[in-house]
Amino acid sequence: MSNHESHENHVTGYGVYLLVWLGLLMLTGITVAVAGIDFGRITITVALLIAAIKSWLVLTIFMHLKFEDTTFKIFVFVAVITFVVFIVLLFADYLFM
Amino acid sequence: MSSGDHTAHVHRDDYGSRMGMWLFLFTELILFGGLFLIYAVYRFMYPTEFHVAAMELDTVFGAVNTIILLTSSLTIAMSITALQRNRKTLSLVLQFATILLAISFMVNKYFEWGAKFGYGLYPGSEMLLDKPSGEILFFGLYYTMTGLHGLHVLIGIVFIGIIMYQVWIGRVHSTNYVRLESAGLYWHLVDIIWIFLFPLFYLII
């Protein structure tokens, strides 16, 4: 059980959550502001990059992934990579059809 | 182990419970992931139509709902800290705030969808079917994905409501709060899905 203790005892302070929440709001503001500017083809990339950063904040801090065992981190990593592989394979198919 | 001081041995595995919840969340990733893949391919095939159709959606509705969901994620996260610090009332207030925010999200959604239905823009409507196929696909995906997400918000309201009751009666408390954590994990996932839905549908990108 000893390797599980780190999570059981970890209490995230309100301040940390408030900071993350402010960061998320700022990133939302940036996405909306940036959407008005036409960067051409990279516009969608910028939007998705910001969404990915927001998700990372939610996953690590709000969902406590930062304080979980390595097992949890590997699980999430594998799940995300699997989804990315789906996207790459799908587009590889569509682009070269 | 500090549990079992005054009770007979009660089997409890918080670690396993959290892992089970995460595994469930991965199935949600596949559920929504499939829809995101469909979106990606059709967007790739109909870039102009998707761009035009996205103008129909109100960015303000989307942005306000984003702020509401992010704030509700904050309140549910803080409710766990409150319970860990044995502040039951504060924890209940924060959980209730999460439910209220979730309801206001759905109220917004009701007005947003209601307005579209009002002027004849709904799945299968004549107005929609007259549009080019790329736009029909955009709105089909919009109603399916935000609808499925809305269903998750409703389930989240019920889930958090049940946990609130269990905290209230003392079944979930400062040394046994894994159920509240699970409700939180579910709620944050609903938030993450919206984080992607918002730019892909409401922002003209």
Short mmCIF file of N, CA and C in Angstrom, two decimals, chain A residues 1 3-5 7-14 17-18 21 24-25 28 31-32 35 43-44 47-48 50-52 54-55 58-59 62-65 68-69 71-72 75-76 79-80 82-83 86-87 90-91 94-95, chain B residues 1 14-15 18-19 22-23 25-26 29-30 33-34 36-37 40-41 43-45 59 63 66-67 70-71 73-74 77-78 80-82 84-85 87 90 177 181 185 188-189 191-192 195-196 198-200 203-205:
data_model
loop_
_atom_site.label_atom_id
_atom_site.label_comp_id
_atom_site.label_asym_id
_atom_site.label_seq_id
_atom_site.Cartn_x
_atom_site.Cartn_y
_atom_site.Cartn_z
N MET A 1 0.82 -1.20 0.00
CA MET A 1 0.00 0.00 0.00
C MET A 1 0.86 1.26 0.00
N ASN A 3 3.04 2.65 -1.82
CA ASN A 3 3.16 3.51 -2.99
C ASN A 3 1.88 4.27 -3.29
N HIS A 4 0.82 3.96 -2.59
CA HIS A 4 -0.44 4.69 -2.81
C HIS A 4 -0.59 5.86 -1.84
N GLU A 5 0.28 5.91 -0.86
CA GLU A 5 0.12 6.91 0.19
C GLU A 5 0.21 8.34 -0.34
N HIS A 7 -0.87 9.76 -2.93
CA HIS A 7 -2.13 10.34 -3.36
C HIS A 7 -3.05 10.57 -2.17
N GLU A 8 -3.18 9.54 -1.33
CA GLU A 8 -4.14 9.60 -0.23
C GLU A 8 -3.90 10.84 0.64
N ASN A 9 -2.63 11.17 0.81
CA ASN A 9 -2.32 12.27 1.71
C ASN A 9 -2.28 13.62 1.02
N HIS A 10 -2.33 13.60 -0.30
CA HIS A 10 -2.16 14.88 -0.97
C HIS A 10 -3.46 15.69 -1.01
N VAL A 11 -3.38 16.89 -0.48
CA VAL A 11 -4.52 17.80 -0.54
C VAL A 11 -4.08 19.03 -1.32
N THR A 12 -4.75 19.28 -2.46
CA THR A 12 -4.41 20.46 -3.25
C THR A 12 -5.10 21.68 -2.64
N GLY A 13 -4.31 22.73 -2.43
CA GLY A 13 -4.87 23.94 -1.83
C GLY A 13 -5.82 24.66 -2.77
N TYR A 14 -6.74 25.48 -2.19
CA TYR A 14 -7.70 26.23 -3.01
C TYR A 14 -6.97 27.17 -3.96
N TYR A 17 -5.94 25.68 -7.28
CA TYR A 17 -7.09 25.52 -8.17
C TYR A 17 -7.50 26.86 -8.77
N LEU A 18 -7.50 27.91 -7.93
CA LEU A 18 -7.89 29.23 -8.42
C LEU A 18 -6.94 29.71 -9.52
N TRP A 21 -7.65 27.83 -12.67
CA TRP A 21 -8.91 28.33 -13.23
C TRP A 21 -8.67 29.66 -13.97
N LEU A 24 -6.98 28.94 -17.18
CA LEU A 24 -7.92 28.38 -18.16
C LEU A 24 -8.77 29.49 -18.78
N LEU A 25 -9.21 30.45 -17.95
CA LEU A 25 -10.01 31.56 -18.47
C LEU A 25 -9.19 32.40 -19.43
N THR A 28 -8.87 30.67 -22.67
CA THR A 28 -10.13 30.78 -23.42
C THR A 28 -10.19 32.14 -24.11
N THR A 31 -7.96 32.10 -27.13
CA THR A 31 -8.54 31.37 -28.27
C THR A 31 -9.55 32.24 -29.00
N VAL A 32 -10.45 32.89 -28.24
CA VAL A 32 -11.49 33.70 -28.87
C VAL A 32 -10.86 34.87 -29.62
N ALA A 35 -9.03 33.70 -32.78
CA ALA A 35 -9.91 33.15 -33.82
C ALA A 35 -10.28 34.21 -34.85
N THR A 43 -4.43 28.37 -38.36
CA THR A 43 -5.42 28.85 -37.40
C THR A 43 -5.98 27.71 -36.56
N ILE A 44 -6.37 26.63 -37.23
CA ILE A 44 -6.92 25.47 -36.52
C ILE A 44 -5.87 24.85 -35.60
N ALA A 47 -5.70 26.89 -32.42
CA ALA A 47 -6.88 26.63 -31.58
C ALA A 47 -6.75 25.28 -30.87
N LEU A 48 -6.31 24.26 -31.60
CA LEU A 48 -6.19 22.92 -31.01
C LEU A 48 -5.04 22.86 -30.01
N ILE A 50 -4.05 25.36 -28.08
CA ILE A 50 -4.54 25.99 -26.85
C ILE A 50 -5.48 25.03 -26.12
N ALA A 51 -6.36 24.34 -26.87
CA ALA A 51 -7.27 23.37 -26.26
C ALA A 51 -6.48 22.25 -25.58
N ALA A 52 -5.37 21.84 -26.20
CA ALA A 52 -4.54 20.78 -25.62
C ALA A 52 -3.89 21.25 -24.32
N LYS A 54 -5.07 23.55 -22.32
CA LYS A 54 -6.15 23.61 -21.32
C LYS A 54 -6.45 22.23 -20.76
N SER A 55 -6.54 21.23 -21.66
CA SER A 55 -6.83 19.86 -21.22
C SER A 55 -5.72 19.34 -20.31
N VAL A 58 -6.25 20.70 -16.89
CA VAL A 58 -7.37 20.02 -16.21
C VAL A 58 -6.94 18.62 -15.77
N LEU A 59 -6.26 17.89 -16.67
CA LEU A 59 -5.83 16.52 -16.36
C LEU A 59 -4.86 16.48 -15.18
N PHE A 62 -6.64 19.54 -11.89
CA PHE A 62 -8.01 19.26 -11.45
C PHE A 62 -8.24 17.76 -11.26
N MET A 63 -7.71 16.95 -12.17
CA MET A 63 -7.96 15.51 -12.09
C MET A 63 -6.86 14.78 -11.32
N HIS A 64 -5.96 15.56 -10.71
CA HIS A 64 -4.93 15.01 -9.79
C HIS A 64 -3.95 14.04 -10.44
N LEU A 65 -3.88 14.04 -11.74
CA LEU A 65 -3.00 13.06 -12.40
C LEU A 65 -1.55 13.26 -11.96
N GLU A 68 -0.86 11.12 -9.00
CA GLU A 68 -1.19 9.70 -9.08
C GLU A 68 0.07 8.88 -9.35
N ASP A 69 -0.07 7.55 -9.21
CA ASP A 69 1.00 6.61 -9.55
C ASP A 69 1.40 6.72 -11.01
N THR A 71 1.44 4.29 -12.95
CA THR A 71 0.49 3.45 -13.68
C THR A 71 -0.60 4.31 -14.34
N PHE A 72 -1.17 5.24 -13.57
CA PHE A 72 -2.23 6.09 -14.11
C PHE A 72 -1.70 6.93 -15.27
N PHE A 75 -1.33 4.86 -18.32
CA PHE A 75 -2.67 4.59 -18.87
C PHE A 75 -3.14 5.76 -19.73
N VAL A 76 -3.09 6.95 -19.18
CA VAL A 76 -3.58 8.13 -19.89
C VAL A 76 -2.74 8.38 -21.13
N ALA A 79 -3.72 5.94 -23.78
CA ALA A 79 -5.04 6.28 -24.33
C ALA A 79 -4.94 7.43 -25.32
N VAL A 80 -4.20 8.47 -24.93
CA VAL A 80 -4.08 9.64 -25.80
C VAL A 80 -3.31 9.28 -27.08
N THR A 82 -3.05 6.37 -28.48
CA THR A 82 -3.92 5.54 -29.31
C THR A 82 -4.81 6.42 -30.18
N PHE A 83 -5.40 7.44 -29.56
CA PHE A 83 -6.30 8.32 -30.29
C PHE A 83 -5.53 9.09 -31.38
N PHE A 86 -5.02 6.90 -34.29
CA PHE A 86 -6.26 6.83 -35.09
C PHE A 86 -6.31 8.00 -36.07
N ILE A 87 -6.04 9.20 -35.55
CA ILE A 87 -6.12 10.40 -36.38
C ILE A 87 -5.11 10.33 -37.52
N LEU A 90 -6.06 7.70 -40.11
CA LEU A 90 -7.21 8.14 -40.88
C LEU A 90 -6.82 9.15 -41.94
N PHE A 91 -6.01 10.13 -41.54
CA PHE A 91 -5.63 11.17 -42.48
C PHE A 91 -4.61 10.68 -43.49
N TYR A 94 -6.87 9.36 -46.06
CA TYR A 94 -7.59 10.36 -46.85
C TYR A 94 -6.70 11.20 -47.74
N LEU A 95 -5.50 11.51 -47.23
CA LEU A 95 -4.61 12.39 -47.99
C LEU A 95 -4.03 11.70 -49.23
N MET B 1 -2.21 1.41 8.11
CA MET B 1 -3.62 1.63 7.77
C MET B 1 -4.38 2.10 9.00
N ASP B 14 -9.61 2.34 -2.59
CA ASP B 14 -9.75 3.64 -3.25
C ASP B 14 -8.94 3.71 -4.54
N TYR B 15 -7.76 3.11 -4.46
CA TYR B 15 -6.86 3.10 -5.62
C TYR B 15 -7.55 2.41 -6.80
N ARG B 18 -10.48 4.52 -8.19
CA ARG B 18 -10.07 5.61 -9.08
C ARG B 18 -9.63 5.06 -10.43
N MET B 19 -8.91 3.93 -10.38
CA MET B 19 -8.45 3.34 -11.65
C MET B 19 -9.64 2.91 -12.50
N TRP B 22 -11.03 5.92 -14.17
CA TRP B 22 -10.20 6.35 -15.30
C TRP B 22 -10.43 5.44 -16.50
N LEU B 23 -10.52 4.14 -16.27
CA LEU B 23 -10.76 3.21 -17.38
C LEU B 23 -12.08 3.53 -18.06
N LEU B 25 -13.42 6.46 -18.19
CA LEU B 25 -13.21 7.71 -18.94
C LEU B 25 -12.57 7.44 -20.30
N PHE B 26 -11.72 6.40 -20.37
CA PHE B 26 -11.11 6.07 -21.67
C PHE B 26 -12.17 5.61 -22.67
N LEU B 29 -13.54 8.59 -24.09
CA LEU B 29 -12.62 9.16 -25.09
C LEU B 29 -12.87 8.52 -26.45
N ILE B 30 -13.11 7.21 -26.44
CA ILE B 30 -13.36 6.51 -27.70
C ILE B 30 -14.71 6.94 -28.27
N GLY B 33 -14.20 10.48 -29.29
CA GLY B 33 -13.09 10.45 -30.25
C GLY B 33 -13.56 10.07 -31.64
N GLY B 34 -14.43 9.07 -31.71
CA GLY B 34 -14.97 8.64 -33.00
C GLY B 34 -15.68 9.80 -33.69
N PHE B 36 -15.17 13.01 -33.14
CA PHE B 36 -14.18 14.01 -33.53
C PHE B 36 -13.48 13.61 -34.84
N LEU B 37 -13.28 12.29 -35.01
CA LEU B 37 -12.67 11.82 -36.25
C LEU B 37 -13.58 12.11 -37.44
N ALA B 40 -13.32 15.68 -38.23
CA ALA B 40 -12.04 16.01 -38.89
C ALA B 40 -12.09 15.69 -40.38
N VAL B 41 -12.61 14.51 -40.70
CA VAL B 41 -12.64 14.11 -42.11
C VAL B 41 -13.57 15.00 -42.93
N ARG B 43 -14.58 18.00 -42.23
CA ARG B 43 -14.04 19.35 -42.29
C ARG B 43 -12.97 19.43 -43.38
N PHE B 44 -12.20 18.36 -43.46
CA PHE B 44 -11.14 18.27 -44.46
C PHE B 44 -11.74 18.24 -45.87
N MET B 45 -12.90 17.57 -46.00
CA MET B 45 -13.53 17.45 -47.32
C MET B 45 -14.31 18.70 -47.70
N THR B 59 -20.92 32.82 -31.06
CA THR B 59 -19.69 32.66 -30.26
C THR B 59 -19.93 33.01 -28.79
N ALA B 63 -18.84 30.90 -25.67
CA ALA B 63 -17.84 31.41 -24.73
C ALA B 63 -18.38 31.44 -23.30
N THR B 66 -18.44 28.06 -21.96
CA THR B 66 -17.07 27.63 -21.63
C THR B 66 -16.69 28.14 -20.24
N ILE B 67 -16.97 29.41 -19.98
CA ILE B 67 -16.64 30.00 -18.68
C ILE B 67 -17.42 29.28 -17.57
N LEU B 70 -15.83 25.79 -17.00
CA LEU B 70 -14.51 25.89 -16.36
C LEU B 70 -14.69 26.21 -14.87
N THR B 71 -15.64 27.11 -14.58
CA THR B 71 -15.89 27.49 -13.20
C THR B 71 -16.47 26.32 -12.40
N SER B 73 -15.83 23.25 -12.95
CA SER B 73 -14.71 22.34 -12.70
C SER B 73 -13.94 22.80 -11.47
N LEU B 74 -13.81 24.13 -11.35
CA LEU B 74 -13.13 24.69 -10.18
C LEU B 74 -13.88 24.35 -8.90
N ALA B 77 -13.59 20.65 -7.93
CA ALA B 77 -12.23 20.35 -7.46
C ALA B 77 -12.05 20.87 -6.03
N MET B 78 -12.54 22.09 -5.78
CA MET B 78 -12.41 22.67 -4.45
C MET B 78 -13.25 21.93 -3.41
N ILE B 80 -13.60 18.82 -3.15
CA ILE B 80 -12.82 17.67 -2.67
C ILE B 80 -11.84 18.12 -1.59
N THR B 81 -11.15 19.24 -1.87
CA THR B 81 -10.23 19.79 -0.87
C THR B 81 -10.98 20.09 0.43
N ALA B 82 -12.16 20.71 0.30
CA ALA B 82 -12.95 21.07 1.48
C ALA B 82 -13.29 19.83 2.30
N GLN B 84 -11.70 16.93 2.26
CA GLN B 84 -10.46 16.37 2.81
C GLN B 84 -10.07 17.11 4.10
N ARG B 85 -10.38 18.42 4.13
CA ARG B 85 -10.06 19.22 5.31
C ARG B 85 -11.19 19.18 6.33
N ARG B 87 -14.30 19.99 6.07
CA ARG B 87 -15.26 21.09 6.08
C ARG B 87 -16.46 20.69 5.22
N LEU B 90 -18.93 23.45 3.65
CA LEU B 90 -18.31 24.14 2.51
C LEU B 90 -18.28 23.22 1.29
N TYR B 177 -13.62 9.55 0.63
CA TYR B 177 -14.19 10.51 -0.32
C TYR B 177 -13.97 10.10 -1.77
N GLU B 181 -14.40 11.97 -5.53
CA GLU B 181 -13.31 12.09 -6.51
C GLU B 181 -13.76 11.56 -7.88
N LEU B 185 -13.85 13.46 -11.36
CA LEU B 185 -13.17 13.01 -12.58
C LEU B 185 -14.12 13.03 -13.76
N HIS B 188 -14.80 16.63 -14.82
CA HIS B 188 -13.68 17.25 -15.53
C HIS B 188 -13.59 16.74 -16.96
N LEU B 189 -13.94 15.46 -17.16
CA LEU B 189 -13.92 14.93 -18.52
C LEU B 189 -14.93 15.66 -19.40
N ASP B 191 -15.85 18.60 -19.02
CA ASP B 191 -15.24 19.90 -19.26
C ASP B 191 -14.22 19.82 -20.41
N ILE B 192 -13.37 18.80 -20.38
CA ILE B 192 -12.34 18.65 -21.42
C ILE B 192 -12.99 18.49 -22.80
N ILE B 195 -13.95 21.76 -23.99
CA ILE B 195 -12.77 22.56 -24.36
C ILE B 195 -12.44 22.37 -25.84
N PHE B 196 -12.70 21.17 -26.38
CA PHE B 196 -12.46 20.93 -27.80
C PHE B 196 -13.68 21.29 -28.66
N PHE B 198 -15.85 23.65 -28.22
CA PHE B 198 -16.02 25.10 -28.35
C PHE B 198 -15.25 25.68 -29.55
N PRO B 199 -13.93 25.52 -29.64
CA PRO B 199 -13.26 26.11 -30.81
C PRO B 199 -13.69 25.47 -32.14
N LEU B 200 -13.93 24.15 -32.13
CA LEU B 200 -14.22 23.46 -33.40
C LEU B 200 -15.57 23.85 -33.99
N LEU B 203 -16.02 28.80 -32.92
CA LEU B 203 -15.08 29.78 -33.44
C LEU B 203 -14.88 29.50 -34.92
N ILE B 204 -14.90 30.56 -35.70
CA ILE B 204 -14.74 30.36 -37.14
C ILE B 204 -13.24 30.27 -37.43
N ILE B 205 -12.76 29.04 -37.41
CA ILE B 205 -11.32 28.85 -37.58
C ILE B 205 -11.05 27.98 -38.80
#
